[in-house]
mmCIF file of C-alpha atoms in Angstrom:
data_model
loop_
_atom_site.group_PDB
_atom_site.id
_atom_site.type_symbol
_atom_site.label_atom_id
_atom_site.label_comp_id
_atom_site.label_asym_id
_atom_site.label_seq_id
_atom_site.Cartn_x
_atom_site.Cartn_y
_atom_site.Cartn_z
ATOM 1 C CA UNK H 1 74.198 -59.575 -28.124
ATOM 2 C CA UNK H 2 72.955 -57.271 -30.785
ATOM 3 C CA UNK H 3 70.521 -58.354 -33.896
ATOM 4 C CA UNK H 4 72.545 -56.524 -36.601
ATOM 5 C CA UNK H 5 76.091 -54.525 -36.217
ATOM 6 C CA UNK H 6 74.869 -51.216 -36.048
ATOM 7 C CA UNK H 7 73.951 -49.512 -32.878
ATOM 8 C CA UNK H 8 70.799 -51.294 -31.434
ATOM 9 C CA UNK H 9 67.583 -49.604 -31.447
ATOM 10 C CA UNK H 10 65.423 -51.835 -29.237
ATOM 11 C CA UNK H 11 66.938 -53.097 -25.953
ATOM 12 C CA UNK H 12 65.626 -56.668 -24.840
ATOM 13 C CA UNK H 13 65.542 -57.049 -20.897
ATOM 14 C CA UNK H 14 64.304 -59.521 -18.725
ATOM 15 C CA UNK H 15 64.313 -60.222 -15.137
ATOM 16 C CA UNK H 16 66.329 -63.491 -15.127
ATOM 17 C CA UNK H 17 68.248 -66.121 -17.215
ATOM 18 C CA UNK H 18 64.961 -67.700 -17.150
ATOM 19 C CA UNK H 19 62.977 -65.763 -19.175
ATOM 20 C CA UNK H 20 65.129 -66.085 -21.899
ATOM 21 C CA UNK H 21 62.578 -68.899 -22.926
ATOM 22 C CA UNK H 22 60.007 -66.597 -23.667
ATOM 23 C CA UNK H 23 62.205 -63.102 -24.443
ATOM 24 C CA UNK H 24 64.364 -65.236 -27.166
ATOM 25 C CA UNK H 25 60.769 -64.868 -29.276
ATOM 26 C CA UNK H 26 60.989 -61.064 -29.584
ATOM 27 C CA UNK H 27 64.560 -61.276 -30.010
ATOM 28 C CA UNK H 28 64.191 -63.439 -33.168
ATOM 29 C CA UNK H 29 61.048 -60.924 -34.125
ATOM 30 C CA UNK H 30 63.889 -58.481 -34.159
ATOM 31 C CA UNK H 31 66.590 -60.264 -35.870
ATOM 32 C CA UNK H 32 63.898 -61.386 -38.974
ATOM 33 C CA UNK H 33 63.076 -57.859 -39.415
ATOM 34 C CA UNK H 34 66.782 -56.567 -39.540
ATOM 35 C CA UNK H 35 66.324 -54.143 -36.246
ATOM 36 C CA UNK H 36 69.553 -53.658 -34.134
ATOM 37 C CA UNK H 37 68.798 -54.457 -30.667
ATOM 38 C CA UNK H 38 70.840 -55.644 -27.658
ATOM 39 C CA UNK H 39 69.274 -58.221 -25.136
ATOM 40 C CA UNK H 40 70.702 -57.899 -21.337
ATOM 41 C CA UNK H 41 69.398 -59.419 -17.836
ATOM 42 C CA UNK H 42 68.264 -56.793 -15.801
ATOM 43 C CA UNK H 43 66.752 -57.852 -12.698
ATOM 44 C CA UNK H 44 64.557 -55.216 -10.245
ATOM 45 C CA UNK H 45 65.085 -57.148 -7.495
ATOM 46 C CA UNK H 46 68.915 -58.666 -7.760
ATOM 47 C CA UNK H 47 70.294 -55.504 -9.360
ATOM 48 C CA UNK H 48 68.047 -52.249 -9.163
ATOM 49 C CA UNK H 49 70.983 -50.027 -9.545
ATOM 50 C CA UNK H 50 72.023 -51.871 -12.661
ATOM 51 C CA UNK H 51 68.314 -51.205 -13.876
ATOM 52 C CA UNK H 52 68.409 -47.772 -12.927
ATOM 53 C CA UNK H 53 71.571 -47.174 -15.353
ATOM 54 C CA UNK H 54 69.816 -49.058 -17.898
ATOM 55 C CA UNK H 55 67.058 -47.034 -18.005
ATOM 56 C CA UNK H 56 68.775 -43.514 -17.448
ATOM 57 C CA UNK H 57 71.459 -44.186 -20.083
ATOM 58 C CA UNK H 58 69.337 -45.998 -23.161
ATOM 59 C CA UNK H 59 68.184 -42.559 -25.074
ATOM 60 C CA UNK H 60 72.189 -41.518 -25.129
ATOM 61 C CA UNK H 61 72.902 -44.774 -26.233
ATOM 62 C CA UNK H 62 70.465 -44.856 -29.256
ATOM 63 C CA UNK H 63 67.923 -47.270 -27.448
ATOM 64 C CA UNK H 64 64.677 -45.978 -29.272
ATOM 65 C CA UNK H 65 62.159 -48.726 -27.146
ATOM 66 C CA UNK H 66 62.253 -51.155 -24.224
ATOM 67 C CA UNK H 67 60.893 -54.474 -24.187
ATOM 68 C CA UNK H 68 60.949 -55.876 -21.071
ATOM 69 C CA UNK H 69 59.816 -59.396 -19.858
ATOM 70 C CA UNK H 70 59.181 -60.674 -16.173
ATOM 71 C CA UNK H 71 57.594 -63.123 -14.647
ATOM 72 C CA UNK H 72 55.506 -63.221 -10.850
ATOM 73 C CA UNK H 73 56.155 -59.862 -9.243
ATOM 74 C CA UNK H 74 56.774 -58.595 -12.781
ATOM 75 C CA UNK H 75 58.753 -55.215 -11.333
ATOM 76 C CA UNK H 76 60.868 -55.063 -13.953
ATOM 77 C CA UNK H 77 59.078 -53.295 -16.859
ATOM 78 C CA UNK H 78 57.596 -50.434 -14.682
ATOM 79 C CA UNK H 79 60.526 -49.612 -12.825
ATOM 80 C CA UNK H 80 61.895 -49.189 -16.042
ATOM 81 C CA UNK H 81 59.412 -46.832 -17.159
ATOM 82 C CA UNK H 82 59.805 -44.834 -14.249
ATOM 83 C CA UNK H 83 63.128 -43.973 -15.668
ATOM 84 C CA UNK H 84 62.988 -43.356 -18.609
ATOM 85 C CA UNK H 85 60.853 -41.413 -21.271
ATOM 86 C CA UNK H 86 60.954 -44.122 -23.523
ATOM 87 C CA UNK H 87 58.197 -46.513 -24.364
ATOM 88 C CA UNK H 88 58.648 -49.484 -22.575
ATOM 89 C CA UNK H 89 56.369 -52.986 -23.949
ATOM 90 C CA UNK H 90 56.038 -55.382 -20.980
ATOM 91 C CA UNK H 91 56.144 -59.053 -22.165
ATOM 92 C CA UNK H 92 54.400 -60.660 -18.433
ATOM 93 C CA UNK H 93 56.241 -64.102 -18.228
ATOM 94 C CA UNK H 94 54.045 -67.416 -17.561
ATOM 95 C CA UNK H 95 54.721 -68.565 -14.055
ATOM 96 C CA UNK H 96 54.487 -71.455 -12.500
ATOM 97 C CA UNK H 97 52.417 -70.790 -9.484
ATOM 98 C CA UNK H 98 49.765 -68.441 -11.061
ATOM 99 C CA UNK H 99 50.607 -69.310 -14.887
ATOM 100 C CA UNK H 100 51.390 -66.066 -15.852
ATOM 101 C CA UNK H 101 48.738 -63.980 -14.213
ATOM 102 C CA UNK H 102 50.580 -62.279 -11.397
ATOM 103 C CA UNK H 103 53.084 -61.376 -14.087
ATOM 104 C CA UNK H 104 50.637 -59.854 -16.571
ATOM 105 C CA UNK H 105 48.479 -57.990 -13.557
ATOM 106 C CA UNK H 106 51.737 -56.392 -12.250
ATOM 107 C CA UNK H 107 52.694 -55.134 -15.477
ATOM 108 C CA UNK H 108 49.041 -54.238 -16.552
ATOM 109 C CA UNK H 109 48.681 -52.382 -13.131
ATOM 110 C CA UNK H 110 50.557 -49.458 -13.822
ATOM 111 C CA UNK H 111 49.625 -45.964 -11.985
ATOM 112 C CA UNK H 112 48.208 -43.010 -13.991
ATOM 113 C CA UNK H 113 51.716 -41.111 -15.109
ATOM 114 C CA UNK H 114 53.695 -44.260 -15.797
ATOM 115 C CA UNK H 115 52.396 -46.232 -18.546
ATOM 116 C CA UNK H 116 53.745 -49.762 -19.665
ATOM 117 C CA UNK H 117 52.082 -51.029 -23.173
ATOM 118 C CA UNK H 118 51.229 -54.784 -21.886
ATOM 119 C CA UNK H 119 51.444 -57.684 -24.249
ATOM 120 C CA UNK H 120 50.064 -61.406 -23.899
ATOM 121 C CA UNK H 121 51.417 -63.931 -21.370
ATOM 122 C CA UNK H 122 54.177 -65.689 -22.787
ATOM 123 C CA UNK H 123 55.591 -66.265 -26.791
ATOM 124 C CA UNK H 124 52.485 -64.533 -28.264
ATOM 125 C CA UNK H 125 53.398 -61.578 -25.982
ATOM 126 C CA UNK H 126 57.410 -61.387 -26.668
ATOM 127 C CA UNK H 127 56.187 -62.669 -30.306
ATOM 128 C CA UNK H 128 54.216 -58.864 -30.654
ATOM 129 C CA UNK H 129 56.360 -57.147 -28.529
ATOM 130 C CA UNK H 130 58.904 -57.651 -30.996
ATOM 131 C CA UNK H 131 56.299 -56.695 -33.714
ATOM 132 C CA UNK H 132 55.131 -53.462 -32.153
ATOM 133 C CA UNK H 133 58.652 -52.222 -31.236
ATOM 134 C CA UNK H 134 59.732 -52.762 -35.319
ATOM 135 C CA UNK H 135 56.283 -50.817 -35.971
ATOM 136 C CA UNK H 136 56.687 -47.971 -33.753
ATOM 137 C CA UNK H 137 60.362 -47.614 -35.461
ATOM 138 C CA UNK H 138 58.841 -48.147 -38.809
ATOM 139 C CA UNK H 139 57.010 -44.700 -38.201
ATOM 140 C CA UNK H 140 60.428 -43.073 -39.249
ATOM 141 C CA UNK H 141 61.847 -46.047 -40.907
ATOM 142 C CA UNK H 142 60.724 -46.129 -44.490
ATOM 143 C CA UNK H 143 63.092 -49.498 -44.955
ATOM 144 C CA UNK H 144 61.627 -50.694 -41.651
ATOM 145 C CA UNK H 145 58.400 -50.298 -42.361
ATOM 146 C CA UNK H 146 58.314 -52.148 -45.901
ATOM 147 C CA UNK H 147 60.072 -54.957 -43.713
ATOM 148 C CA UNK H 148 57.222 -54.984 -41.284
ATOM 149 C CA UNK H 149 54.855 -55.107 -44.601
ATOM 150 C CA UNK H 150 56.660 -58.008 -46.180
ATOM 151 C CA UNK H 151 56.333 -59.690 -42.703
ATOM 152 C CA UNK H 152 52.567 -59.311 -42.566
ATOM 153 C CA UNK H 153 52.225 -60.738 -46.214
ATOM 154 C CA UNK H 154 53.505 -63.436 -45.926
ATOM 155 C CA UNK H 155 51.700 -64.308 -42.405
ATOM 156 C CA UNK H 156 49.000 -63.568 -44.407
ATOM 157 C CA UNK H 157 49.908 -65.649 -47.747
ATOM 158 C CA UNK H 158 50.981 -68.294 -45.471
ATOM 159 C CA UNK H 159 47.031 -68.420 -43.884
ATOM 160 C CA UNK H 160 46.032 -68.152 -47.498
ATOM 161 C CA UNK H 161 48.081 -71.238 -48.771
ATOM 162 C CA UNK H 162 46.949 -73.786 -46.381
ATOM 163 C CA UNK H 163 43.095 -73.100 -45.642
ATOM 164 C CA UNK H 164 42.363 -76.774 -45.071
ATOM 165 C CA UNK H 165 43.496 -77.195 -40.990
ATOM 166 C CA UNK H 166 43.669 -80.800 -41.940
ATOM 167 C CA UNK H 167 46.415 -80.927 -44.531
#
């Protein structure tokens, strides 16, 4: 699945079909900003050799960042890292036996060398993710980066037209 027809820029992983629930939030992030991006399951544990392709073949295939989403052991977005010099954005997904926290401690955890730019638990997370990957393209995207702009207005005219919580 890609967010425009040109080549995708941003490649959208997660760990399992489940994560989708959260991941589908960057995606859409993605999509509203008119970034190309493809969105694939890539599990560490199921398929590591899958993961290792992934990472070793996104640069010659125009990939430009990683976001990657898991949830408890949260493997994913490091391993990925480890294979690529890309930057990879870990999106920790909420759990159900620790509520996210494993997730967001194994991707926060990284060793010195290997780094993995951690978001929030959850939609806020894949929400930003989403937001930070457009802005780091934006750098050396003059189109992007007017779209990013227009985005922030109006998340900030939107604040500014309804003050009153109550209405």
């Amino acid at each position: 699945m890609t967010g425009t027809a040109a080549a995708p820029r941003v490649g959208v992983v997660m760990g399992s079909r489940s994560d989708w629930e959260t991941m589908t939030h960057a995606a859409e992030i993605l999509q509203a900003l008119g970034v190309p991006h493809e969105v694939r399951v890539v599990s560490a544990h199921r398929t590591p050799d899958l993961l290792f392709r992934y990472a070793e073949e996104a640069v010659e295939r125009g990939i430009q960042v990683i976001i990657a989403g898991a949830g408890g052991a949260a493997h994913l977005p490091g391993m990925l890292a480890a294979k690529t010099r890309l930057p990879v954005l870990g999106v920790p997904v909420q759990s159900k036996a620790l509520n996210g926290m494993d997730s967001l401690l194994s991707i926060a955890q990284m060793p010195a060398g290997i780094p993995v730019g951690t978001l929030a638990i959850g939609r806020a997370g894949a929400v930003n993710a989403g937001l930070l990957a457009a802005s780091v393209l934006a750098l050396h995207d003059p189109a992007l980066a007017k779209a990013v702009e227009a985005y922030r207005a109006r998340q900030t005219q939107g604040v500014l037209d309804h003050p009153d919580p109550r209405t």
